[in-house]
GROMACS .gro file of C-alpha atoms in nm:
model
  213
    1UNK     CA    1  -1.855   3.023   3.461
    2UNK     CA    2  -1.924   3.284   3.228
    3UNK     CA    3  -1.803   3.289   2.877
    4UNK     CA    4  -1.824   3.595   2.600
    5UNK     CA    5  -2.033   3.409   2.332
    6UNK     CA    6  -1.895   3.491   1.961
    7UNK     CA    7  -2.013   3.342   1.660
    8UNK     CA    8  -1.802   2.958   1.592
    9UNK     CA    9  -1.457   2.985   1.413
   10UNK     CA   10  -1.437   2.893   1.076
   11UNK     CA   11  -1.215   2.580   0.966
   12UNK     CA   12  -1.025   2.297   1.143
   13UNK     CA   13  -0.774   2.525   1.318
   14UNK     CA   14  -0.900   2.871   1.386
   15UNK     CA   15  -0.970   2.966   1.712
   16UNK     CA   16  -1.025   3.241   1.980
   17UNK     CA   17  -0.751   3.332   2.228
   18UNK     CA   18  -0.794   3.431   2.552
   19UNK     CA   19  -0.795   3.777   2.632
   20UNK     CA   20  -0.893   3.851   2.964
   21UNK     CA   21  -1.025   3.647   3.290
   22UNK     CA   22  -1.150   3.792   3.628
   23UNK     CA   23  -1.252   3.491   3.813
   24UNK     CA   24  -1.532   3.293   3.625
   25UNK     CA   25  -1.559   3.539   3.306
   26UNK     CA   26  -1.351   3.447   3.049
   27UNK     CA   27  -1.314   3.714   2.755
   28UNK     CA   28  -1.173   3.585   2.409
   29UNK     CA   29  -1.053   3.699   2.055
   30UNK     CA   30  -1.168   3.735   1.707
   31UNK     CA   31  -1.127   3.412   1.567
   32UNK     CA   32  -0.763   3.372   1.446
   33UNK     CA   33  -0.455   3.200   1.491
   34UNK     CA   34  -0.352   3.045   1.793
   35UNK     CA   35  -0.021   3.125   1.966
   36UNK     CA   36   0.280   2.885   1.956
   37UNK     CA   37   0.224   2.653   2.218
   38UNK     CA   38  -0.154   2.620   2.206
   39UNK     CA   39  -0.394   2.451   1.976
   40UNK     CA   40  -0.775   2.464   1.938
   41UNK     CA   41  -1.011   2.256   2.126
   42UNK     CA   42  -1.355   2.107   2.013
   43UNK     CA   43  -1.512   2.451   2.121
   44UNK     CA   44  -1.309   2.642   1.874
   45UNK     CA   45  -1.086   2.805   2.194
   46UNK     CA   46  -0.733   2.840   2.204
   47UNK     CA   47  -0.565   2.627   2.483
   48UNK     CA   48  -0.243   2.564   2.627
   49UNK     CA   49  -0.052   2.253   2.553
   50UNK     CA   50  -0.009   2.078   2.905
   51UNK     CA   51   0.002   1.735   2.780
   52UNK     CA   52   0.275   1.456   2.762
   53UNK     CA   53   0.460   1.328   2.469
   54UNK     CA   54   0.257   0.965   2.432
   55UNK     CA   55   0.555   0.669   2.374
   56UNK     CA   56   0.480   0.693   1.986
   57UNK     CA   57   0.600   1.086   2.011
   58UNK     CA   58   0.961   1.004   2.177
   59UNK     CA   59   0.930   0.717   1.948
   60UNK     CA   60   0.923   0.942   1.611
   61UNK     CA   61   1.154   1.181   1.827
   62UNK     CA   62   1.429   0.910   1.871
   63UNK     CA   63   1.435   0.834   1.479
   64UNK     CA   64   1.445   1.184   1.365
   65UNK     CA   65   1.731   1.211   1.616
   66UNK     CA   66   1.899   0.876   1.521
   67UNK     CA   67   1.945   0.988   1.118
   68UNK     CA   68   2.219   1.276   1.162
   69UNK     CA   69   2.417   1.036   1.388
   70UNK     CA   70   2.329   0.698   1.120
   71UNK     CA   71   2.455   0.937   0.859
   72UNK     CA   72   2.744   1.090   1.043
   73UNK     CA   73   2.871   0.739   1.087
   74UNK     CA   74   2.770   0.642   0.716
   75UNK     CA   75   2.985   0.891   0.562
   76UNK     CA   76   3.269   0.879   0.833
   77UNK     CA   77   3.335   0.490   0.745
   78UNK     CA   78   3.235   0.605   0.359
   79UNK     CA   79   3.554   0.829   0.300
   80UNK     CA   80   3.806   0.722   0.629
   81UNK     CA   81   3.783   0.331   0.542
   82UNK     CA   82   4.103   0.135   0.601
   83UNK     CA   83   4.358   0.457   0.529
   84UNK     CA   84   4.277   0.640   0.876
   85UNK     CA   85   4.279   0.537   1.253
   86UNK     CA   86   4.026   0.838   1.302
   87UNK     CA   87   3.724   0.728   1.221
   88UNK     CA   88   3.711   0.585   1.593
   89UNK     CA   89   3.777   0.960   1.758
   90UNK     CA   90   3.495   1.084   1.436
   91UNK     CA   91   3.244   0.828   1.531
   92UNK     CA   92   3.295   0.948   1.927
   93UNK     CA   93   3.245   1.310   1.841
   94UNK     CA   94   2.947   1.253   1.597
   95UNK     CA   95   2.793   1.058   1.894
   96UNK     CA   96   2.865   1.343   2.118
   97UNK     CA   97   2.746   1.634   1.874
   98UNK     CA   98   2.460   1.484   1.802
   99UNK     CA   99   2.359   1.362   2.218
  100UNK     CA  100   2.476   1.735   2.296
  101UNK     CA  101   2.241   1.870   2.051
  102UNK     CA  102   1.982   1.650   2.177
  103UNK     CA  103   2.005   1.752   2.548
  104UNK     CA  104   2.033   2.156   2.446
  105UNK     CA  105   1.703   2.110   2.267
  106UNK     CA  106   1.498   1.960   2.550
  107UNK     CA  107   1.659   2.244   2.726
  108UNK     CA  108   1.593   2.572   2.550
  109UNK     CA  109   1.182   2.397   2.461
  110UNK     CA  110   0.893   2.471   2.687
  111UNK     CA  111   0.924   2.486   3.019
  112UNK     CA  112   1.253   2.585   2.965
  113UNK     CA  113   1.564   2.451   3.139
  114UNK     CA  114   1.458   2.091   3.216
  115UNK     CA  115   1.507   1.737   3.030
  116UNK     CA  116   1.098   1.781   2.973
  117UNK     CA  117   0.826   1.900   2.697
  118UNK     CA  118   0.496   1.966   2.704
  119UNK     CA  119   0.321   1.920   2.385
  120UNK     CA  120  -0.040   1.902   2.241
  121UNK     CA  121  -0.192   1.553   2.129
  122UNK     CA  122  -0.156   1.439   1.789
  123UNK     CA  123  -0.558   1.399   1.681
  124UNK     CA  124  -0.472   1.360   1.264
  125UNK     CA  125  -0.269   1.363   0.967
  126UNK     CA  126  -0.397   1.706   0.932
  127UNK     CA  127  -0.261   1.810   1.208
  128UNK     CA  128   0.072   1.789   1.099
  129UNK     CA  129  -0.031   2.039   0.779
  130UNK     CA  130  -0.223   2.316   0.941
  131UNK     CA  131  -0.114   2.562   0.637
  132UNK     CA  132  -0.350   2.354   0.403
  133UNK     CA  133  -0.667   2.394   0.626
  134UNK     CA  134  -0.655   2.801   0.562
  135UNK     CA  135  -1.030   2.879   0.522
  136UNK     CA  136  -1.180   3.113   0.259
  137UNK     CA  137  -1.529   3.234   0.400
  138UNK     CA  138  -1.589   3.422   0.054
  139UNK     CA  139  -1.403   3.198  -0.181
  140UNK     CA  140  -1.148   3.553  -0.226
  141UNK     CA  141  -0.981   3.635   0.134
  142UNK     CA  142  -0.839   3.365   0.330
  143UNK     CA  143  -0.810   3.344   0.693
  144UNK     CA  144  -0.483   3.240   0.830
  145UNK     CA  145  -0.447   3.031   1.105
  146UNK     CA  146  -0.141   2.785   1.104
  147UNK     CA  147  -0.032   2.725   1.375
  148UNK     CA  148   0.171   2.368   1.567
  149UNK     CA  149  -0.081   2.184   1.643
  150UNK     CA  150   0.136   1.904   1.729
  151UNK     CA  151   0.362   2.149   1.952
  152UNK     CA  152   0.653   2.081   1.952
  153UNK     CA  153   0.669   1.779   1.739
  154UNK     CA  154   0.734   1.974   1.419
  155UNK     CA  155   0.940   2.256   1.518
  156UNK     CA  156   1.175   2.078   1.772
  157UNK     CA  157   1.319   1.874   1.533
  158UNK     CA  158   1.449   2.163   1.316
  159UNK     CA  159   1.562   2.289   1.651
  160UNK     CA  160   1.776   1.985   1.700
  161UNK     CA  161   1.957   1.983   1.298
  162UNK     CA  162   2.035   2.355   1.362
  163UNK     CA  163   2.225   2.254   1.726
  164UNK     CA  164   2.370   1.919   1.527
  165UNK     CA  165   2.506   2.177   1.281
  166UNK     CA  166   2.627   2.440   1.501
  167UNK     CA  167   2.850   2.166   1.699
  168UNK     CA  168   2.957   1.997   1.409
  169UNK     CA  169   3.117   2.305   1.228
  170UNK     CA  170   3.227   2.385   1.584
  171UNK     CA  171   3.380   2.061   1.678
  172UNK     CA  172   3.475   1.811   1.417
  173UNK     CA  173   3.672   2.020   1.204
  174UNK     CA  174   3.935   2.113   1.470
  175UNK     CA  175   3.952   1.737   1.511
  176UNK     CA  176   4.000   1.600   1.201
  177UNK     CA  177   4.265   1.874   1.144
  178UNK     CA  178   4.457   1.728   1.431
  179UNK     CA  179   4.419   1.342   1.374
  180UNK     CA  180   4.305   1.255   1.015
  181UNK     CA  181   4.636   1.297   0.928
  182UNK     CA  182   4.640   0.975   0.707
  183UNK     CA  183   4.372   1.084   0.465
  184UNK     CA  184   4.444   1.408   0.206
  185UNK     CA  185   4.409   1.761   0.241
  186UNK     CA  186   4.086   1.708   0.013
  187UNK     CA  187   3.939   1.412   0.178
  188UNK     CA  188   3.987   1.497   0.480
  189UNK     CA  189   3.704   1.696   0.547
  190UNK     CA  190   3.430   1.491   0.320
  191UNK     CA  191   3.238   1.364   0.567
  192UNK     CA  192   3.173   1.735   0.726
  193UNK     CA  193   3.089   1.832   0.326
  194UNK     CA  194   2.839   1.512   0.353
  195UNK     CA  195   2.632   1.662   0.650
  196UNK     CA  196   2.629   1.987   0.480
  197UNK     CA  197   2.396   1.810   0.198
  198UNK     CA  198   2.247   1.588   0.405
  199UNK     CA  199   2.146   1.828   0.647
  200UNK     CA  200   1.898   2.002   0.439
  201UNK     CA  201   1.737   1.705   0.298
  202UNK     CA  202   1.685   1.582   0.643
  203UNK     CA  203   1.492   1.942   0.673
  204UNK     CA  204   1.299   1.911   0.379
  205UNK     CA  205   1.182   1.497   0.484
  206UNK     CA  206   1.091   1.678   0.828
  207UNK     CA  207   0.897   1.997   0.679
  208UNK     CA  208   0.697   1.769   0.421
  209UNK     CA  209   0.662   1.395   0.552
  210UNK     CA  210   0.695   1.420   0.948
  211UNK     CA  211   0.350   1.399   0.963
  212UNK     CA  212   0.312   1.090   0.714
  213UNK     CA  213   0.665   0.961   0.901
   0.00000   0.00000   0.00000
């Protein structure tokens, strides 16, 4: 097989992306960037993530996945207590937002349109922080190449709190209009105000600690 020869990438995640193949020549890129979906090999190339999810990925998956619902429930039982009979339907619909989301997710991720993901082994920590591994040749221009390394570990789980939020404010507020009718006008909708702040801190505990998670 023959293979344009380049000078090696610079830093942990820069790499060269195919550009053209006609049998056994392969043609790459300047060093750069790979594109969503691949990550760099030990030969500084770009390749395609065509791996598995190992048991510890659906593992992490599960508990990212698990803390809307947790906290759905918290807050439910938090501000319903013993004045409503709703919390029952709340907990149901939670439950359902939440698996919905879940299922839409593995749908619209790669390959598209089945309960399956492809993704790219987890090597390091570093992994998880590709933005910090930049490199500066000169010490004065920097050379961007973040990229998922751990496709889709880090992105599908924002994917899945934007679907969790979508059904919520789609769902649970035509509910508890109908059947919280025990609770006031003002607590009422508390435990929908709840997700709204817990929401975002679940993004931020995703965008800075998954990989430590």
């Amino acid at each position: 097989m023959a293979v344009d020869i380049q000078p090696a990438c610079l830093g942990l995640y820069c790499g060269k992306t195919l550009l053209f193949k006609n049998g056994s020549t392969e043609i790459y890129g300047e060093c750069g960037v790979c594109p969503r979906g691949q990550r760099t090999n030990a030969q500084k190339y770009c390749q395609p993530c065509t791996e598995t999810p190992e048991l510890y990925d659906w593992l992490y998956l599960g508990f990212m996945a698990m803390l809307p619902l947790v906290l759905h429930w918290f807050f439910i039982e938090w501000y319903s207590g013993k004045k409503s009979s709703s919390a029952l339907f709340q907990h149901i619909t939670a439950l359902f937002e939440c698996s919905m989301a879940a299922i839409i997710t593995l749908l619209v991720s790669d390959p598209v349109g089945v309960l399956y993901i492809r993704s790219c082994r987890v090597l390091m920590l570093s992994d998880w922080y590709t933005m910090l591994y930049n490199p500066s040749p000169d010490y004065i221009t920097t050379v961007h190449c973040t990229h998922e390394a751990v496709y889709p570990l880090y992105t599908i789980v924002f994917i899945y709190y934007a679907f969790c939020l979508v059904l919520m404010m789609l769902l649970r507020p035509l509910l508890v209009k109908k059947i919280a009718c025990g609770l006031g006008k003002s607590d009422r909708f508390k435990s929908i105000y709840a997700a709204l702040y817990f929401f975002p801190i679940l993004t931020v505990l995703q965008a800075v600690g998954g990989g430590l998670l």
